[in-house]
Short mmCIF file of C-alpha atoms in Angstrom, two decimals:
data_model
loop_
_atom_site.label_atom_id
_atom_site.label_comp_id
_atom_site.label_asym_id
_atom_site.label_seq_id
_atom_site.Cartn_x
_atom_site.Cartn_y
_atom_site.Cartn_z
CA ARG A 1 104.80 126.76 116.81
CA GLN A 2 104.86 122.96 117.15
CA PHE A 3 101.45 121.33 117.38
CA ARG A 4 100.52 119.83 120.76
CA SER A 5 98.05 116.97 121.15
CA GLY A 6 95.84 119.06 123.48
CA ASP A 7 95.32 121.73 120.79
CA PRO A 8 92.35 121.55 118.42
CA MET A 9 93.38 120.31 114.94
CA ASP A 10 91.78 121.86 111.87
CA GLU A 11 91.97 120.58 108.30
CA LYS A 12 94.96 122.77 107.45
CA GLU A 13 96.93 121.46 110.44
CA SER A 14 95.92 117.85 109.63
CA ASN A 15 97.20 118.23 106.05
CA ARG A 16 100.46 119.77 107.28
CA THR A 17 100.92 116.87 109.75
CA TRP A 18 100.17 114.31 107.04
CA GLU A 19 102.66 115.96 104.64
CA CYS A 20 105.33 115.58 107.33
CA LEU A 21 104.52 111.86 107.68
CA LYS A 22 104.37 111.41 103.90
CA GLN A 23 107.86 112.86 103.48
CA ALA A 24 109.11 110.58 106.27
CA ILE A 25 107.71 107.49 104.49
CA HIS A 26 109.50 108.62 101.31
CA GLN A 27 112.72 108.82 103.35
CA ILE A 28 112.13 105.31 104.71
CA HIS A 29 111.68 104.00 101.15
CA GLN A 30 114.92 105.72 100.14
CA HIS A 31 116.81 104.11 103.06
CA ASN A 32 117.30 107.40 104.90
CA ALA A 33 115.46 106.31 108.06
CA SER A 34 118.44 107.09 110.33
CA SER A 35 117.80 110.81 109.86
CA LEU A 36 114.21 110.54 111.19
CA SER A 37 112.82 110.98 114.70
CA PHE A 38 110.47 108.00 115.12
CA GLU A 39 109.16 109.48 118.37
CA GLU A 40 108.07 112.65 116.58
CA LEU A 41 106.54 110.69 113.70
CA TYR A 42 104.64 108.44 116.12
CA ARG A 43 103.33 111.58 117.87
CA ASN A 44 102.20 113.08 114.54
CA ALA A 45 100.31 109.90 113.61
CA TYR A 46 98.84 109.71 117.13
CA ASN A 47 97.57 113.32 116.86
CA LEU A 48 95.91 112.69 113.49
CA VAL A 49 94.02 109.65 114.80
CA LEU A 50 93.16 111.38 118.08
CA HIS A 51 91.60 114.32 116.19
CA LYS A 52 89.55 112.03 113.90
CA TYR A 53 91.81 112.21 110.86
CA GLY A 54 92.42 108.45 110.81
CA GLU A 55 90.88 108.09 107.35
CA LEU A 56 93.21 110.76 105.93
CA LEU A 57 96.21 108.99 107.46
CA TYR A 58 95.19 105.44 106.46
CA ASN A 59 94.31 106.32 102.85
CA GLY A 60 97.41 108.51 102.57
CA VAL A 61 99.76 105.72 103.66
CA GLN A 62 98.02 103.29 101.30
CA GLY A 63 98.58 105.70 98.40
CA VAL A 64 102.25 106.38 99.20
CA VAL A 65 103.06 102.66 99.53
CA ALA A 66 101.17 101.89 96.30
CA ASP A 67 103.07 104.61 94.37
CA HIS A 68 106.40 103.32 95.67
CA LEU A 69 105.54 99.72 94.73
CA LYS A 70 104.57 100.74 91.19
CA SER A 71 108.18 101.79 90.64
CA VAL A 72 109.38 98.55 92.30
CA ALA A 73 107.17 96.57 89.89
CA GLN A 74 108.72 98.44 86.97
CA SER A 75 112.25 97.58 88.13
CA CYS A 76 111.18 93.90 88.23
CA VAL A 77 109.59 94.13 84.77
CA ASP A 78 112.78 95.72 83.35
CA CYS A 79 115.01 93.12 85.02
CA PRO A 80 116.55 90.40 82.77
CA ASP A 81 114.96 87.00 83.37
CA ASP A 82 118.12 85.48 84.81
CA ARG A 83 118.15 88.21 87.50
CA LEU A 84 114.43 88.31 88.33
CA LEU A 85 114.49 85.95 91.33
CA ASP A 86 117.40 87.92 92.85
CA GLU A 87 115.68 91.24 92.18
CA LEU A 88 112.43 90.01 93.73
CA LYS A 89 114.31 88.75 96.79
CA LYS A 90 115.97 92.16 97.23
CA GLN A 91 112.72 94.09 96.75
CA TRP A 92 110.67 91.75 98.97
CA ASP A 93 113.17 91.88 101.86
CA ASP A 94 113.35 95.65 101.49
CA HIS A 95 109.55 95.98 101.44
CA LYS A 96 109.12 93.94 104.63
CA THR A 97 111.79 95.99 106.44
CA THR A 98 110.22 99.32 105.43
CA MET A 99 106.69 98.12 106.28
CA VAL A 100 107.83 97.20 109.81
CA MET A 101 109.15 100.77 110.25
CA ILE A 102 105.92 102.28 108.87
CA ARG A 103 103.82 99.98 111.06
CA ASP A 104 105.77 101.04 114.15
CA ILE A 105 105.08 104.74 113.44
CA LEU A 106 101.38 103.95 112.93
CA MET A 107 100.93 101.63 115.91
CA TYR A 108 98.31 103.90 117.51
CA MET A 109 96.30 103.95 114.26
CA ASP A 110 96.50 100.14 114.03
CA ARG A 111 95.24 99.72 117.60
CA ASN A 112 92.42 102.28 117.37
CA PHE A 113 91.25 103.43 113.93
CA VAL A 114 91.98 100.14 112.14
CA THR A 115 90.31 98.05 114.87
CA GLN A 116 87.30 100.34 115.19
CA TYR A 117 86.59 100.57 111.45
CA LYS A 118 87.63 96.97 110.66
CA LYS A 119 90.34 98.01 108.21
CA VAL A 120 93.26 95.80 107.16
CA PRO A 121 96.21 96.37 109.57
CA VAL A 122 99.06 98.44 108.13
CA TYR A 123 101.62 95.64 107.66
CA GLU A 124 99.08 93.35 105.96
CA MET A 125 97.91 96.26 103.82
CA GLY A 126 101.52 96.54 102.61
CA LEU A 127 101.57 92.82 101.74
CA ILE A 128 98.33 93.15 99.76
CA ILE A 129 99.67 96.13 97.79
CA PHE A 130 102.90 94.22 97.02
CA ARG A 131 100.76 91.28 95.88
CA GLU A 132 98.69 93.49 93.59
CA LYS A 133 101.41 95.78 92.19
CA VAL A 134 104.57 93.64 92.17
CA SER A 135 104.18 89.83 92.37
CA GLY A 136 100.75 90.09 90.71
CA HIS A 137 101.96 92.33 87.87
CA PRO A 138 101.15 90.26 84.72
CA ARG A 139 104.74 90.31 83.39
CA VAL A 140 106.33 89.58 86.77
CA LYS A 141 103.81 86.87 87.62
CA SER A 142 104.23 84.97 84.34
CA HIS A 143 108.05 85.32 84.27
CA LEU A 144 108.32 84.22 87.89
CA LEU A 145 106.24 81.09 87.27
CA THR A 146 108.25 80.21 84.13
CA LEU A 147 111.55 80.65 85.98
CA MET A 148 110.45 78.47 88.89
CA LEU A 149 109.17 75.71 86.59
CA ASP A 150 112.31 75.90 84.41
CA ASN A 151 114.52 75.54 87.51
CA ILE A 152 112.58 72.45 88.58
CA LYS A 153 112.82 70.96 85.07
CA ALA A 154 116.59 71.57 85.14
CA GLU A 155 116.90 69.92 88.55
CA ARG A 156 114.99 66.87 87.24
CA ARG A 157 117.59 66.64 84.47
CA GLY A 158 120.27 66.50 87.16
CA GLU A 159 121.44 70.12 86.92
CA GLN A 160 122.33 72.25 89.95
CA VAL A 161 119.84 74.98 90.89
CA ASP A 162 119.85 77.71 93.54
CA ARG A 163 117.60 76.04 96.11
CA ILE A 164 118.04 78.84 98.66
CA LEU A 165 116.74 81.41 96.17
CA LEU A 166 113.84 79.15 95.20
CA LYS A 167 113.02 78.62 98.88
CA HIS A 168 113.00 82.39 99.38
CA THR A 169 110.63 82.83 96.41
CA VAL A 170 108.28 80.15 97.77
CA ASN A 171 108.33 81.79 101.22
CA MET A 172 107.41 85.12 99.63
CA LEU A 173 104.40 83.59 97.86
CA VAL A 174 103.29 81.90 101.10
CA GLU A 175 103.65 85.13 103.13
CA LEU A 176 101.62 87.04 100.53
CA GLY A 177 98.69 84.73 101.27
CA VAL A 178 96.87 87.11 103.64
CA GLN A 179 93.20 88.04 103.90
CA GLY A 180 92.00 84.64 102.68
CA LYS A 181 94.09 84.39 99.50
CA ASN A 182 96.40 81.46 98.74
CA VAL A 183 99.01 83.05 96.47
CA TYR A 184 101.38 80.07 96.62
CA ARG A 185 98.70 77.75 95.27
CA GLU A 186 97.23 80.14 92.70
CA ASN A 187 100.49 81.59 91.33
CA PHE A 188 102.65 78.46 91.49
CA GLU A 189 101.45 75.16 92.94
CA ASP A 190 98.48 74.47 90.63
CA GLN A 191 100.64 74.99 87.52
CA PHE A 192 103.57 73.11 89.07
CA LEU A 193 101.36 70.05 89.67
CA ASP A 194 99.96 70.23 86.12
CA HIS A 195 103.48 70.40 84.62
CA THR A 196 104.70 67.60 86.90
CA ARG A 197 101.81 65.34 85.90
CA LYS A 198 102.46 65.90 82.19
CA PHE A 199 106.21 65.34 82.68
CA TYR A 200 105.70 62.00 84.47
CA GLN A 201 102.94 60.85 82.13
CA ASP A 202 105.40 61.17 79.24
CA GLU A 203 108.43 59.81 81.11
CA SER A 204 106.63 56.79 82.60
CA VAL A 205 105.11 55.78 79.22
CA GLN A 206 108.52 56.02 77.55
CA TYR A 207 110.34 54.22 80.37
CA ILE A 208 107.91 51.32 80.68
CA SER A 209 108.16 50.60 76.95
CA GLN A 210 111.96 50.30 77.09
CA ASN A 211 112.73 48.65 80.46
CA THR A 212 112.00 45.63 82.63
CA CYS A 213 109.42 45.74 85.40
CA SER A 214 112.17 45.77 88.03
CA ASP A 215 114.06 48.66 86.39
CA TYR A 216 110.84 50.59 85.90
CA LEU A 217 109.93 50.29 89.60
CA LYS A 218 113.44 51.41 90.59
CA LYS A 219 113.06 54.47 88.36
CA ALA A 220 109.61 55.20 89.85
CA GLU A 221 110.97 54.92 93.37
CA LYS A 222 113.88 57.25 92.52
CA ARG A 223 111.58 59.90 91.01
CA ILE A 224 109.16 59.74 93.96
CA ARG A 225 112.09 60.19 96.36
CA GLU A 226 113.33 63.19 94.36
CA GLU A 227 109.93 64.89 94.40
CA LYS A 228 109.57 64.44 98.16
CA ALA A 229 113.09 65.84 98.66
CA ARG A 230 112.17 68.85 96.50
CA VAL A 231 109.26 69.68 98.79
CA GLU A 232 111.50 69.28 101.85
CA ASN A 233 114.24 71.44 100.30
CA TYR A 234 112.31 74.42 98.97
CA LEU A 235 108.60 73.93 98.27
CA HIS A 236 105.85 74.35 100.86
CA GLU A 237 104.89 71.41 103.07
CA SER A 238 101.27 71.62 101.83
CA THR A 239 102.55 70.26 98.47
CA MET A 240 103.88 67.00 99.96
CA GLU A 241 100.65 65.00 100.03
CA LYS A 242 99.62 66.24 96.56
CA ILE A 243 102.94 65.34 94.94
CA GLN A 244 103.01 61.89 96.55
CA GLU A 245 99.50 61.17 95.28
CA LEU A 246 100.36 62.46 91.80
CA CYS A 247 103.52 60.32 91.58
CA ASP A 248 101.66 57.21 92.73
CA GLU A 249 98.97 57.82 90.12
CA GLU A 250 101.31 58.45 87.18
CA TRP A 251 104.07 55.94 87.96
CA ILE A 252 102.08 53.07 89.50
CA LEU A 253 98.29 53.23 89.14
CA ALA A 254 98.31 54.33 85.47
CA HIS A 255 100.50 51.33 84.55
CA CYS A 256 99.44 48.68 87.07
CA LYS A 257 97.92 46.31 84.45
CA THR A 258 101.04 46.54 82.29
CA LEU A 259 103.27 46.02 85.32
CA ILE A 260 101.34 42.92 86.44
CA HIS A 261 101.54 41.52 82.90
CA MET A 262 105.31 42.21 82.76
CA GLU A 263 105.78 40.58 86.19
CA ASN A 264 103.81 37.47 85.16
CA SER A 265 105.53 37.18 81.81
CA GLY A 266 108.90 37.16 83.56
CA CYS A 267 110.21 40.19 81.66
#
């Protein structure tokens, strides 16, 4: 007999209802959602929360999503470096799509249990687990940073890079910044600014020793323009002010005495 919301729900019935939802989430992760009745799944989740089994449901979903994302992390770890950004894009897009479906089934839990007990809402919970298991996996995190910095180095040398893919990666890091964490800054921007400073310290010292004041200033202006364009093309807007300040410091302020001397000497 099918359970009705007016019936009392014991522990055995709650476990049976959760098993049904668990299997459905597995199907969603395996891209078999078209075979599911979302109305029935919503009703199952509603009944669990209504009969005070919200904790069972919430912790269960958290566990199922975490287990799935462990295997996603492994596929990213096993991926060759030159395919990692593409693999992450595929997995991230897939994760967001599946979390929207899961959130829709659990809407009643989000509105009641989650609000009442001040839990993290379901969709955000999925972002946090992805952040911990996938993008925060030590191997994935370090390889991702290296790839992003290598692409930027290549672009500074005048090579073509996949800006759309880089933009997607940046957007992922920004979107993972939930519950007071700035993933973009911690996992990328701080290191990017350090590498950029070192790069321009070396380049400006070399360039000023081999060129006239006028040529040096043209080079500085070109580099500053390029960095601003990079932020506009695929980095986050919060980087703009920092990169402008950094470029001014390394290209102009660090060499202002030398530049004034060169200007006065007529070189």
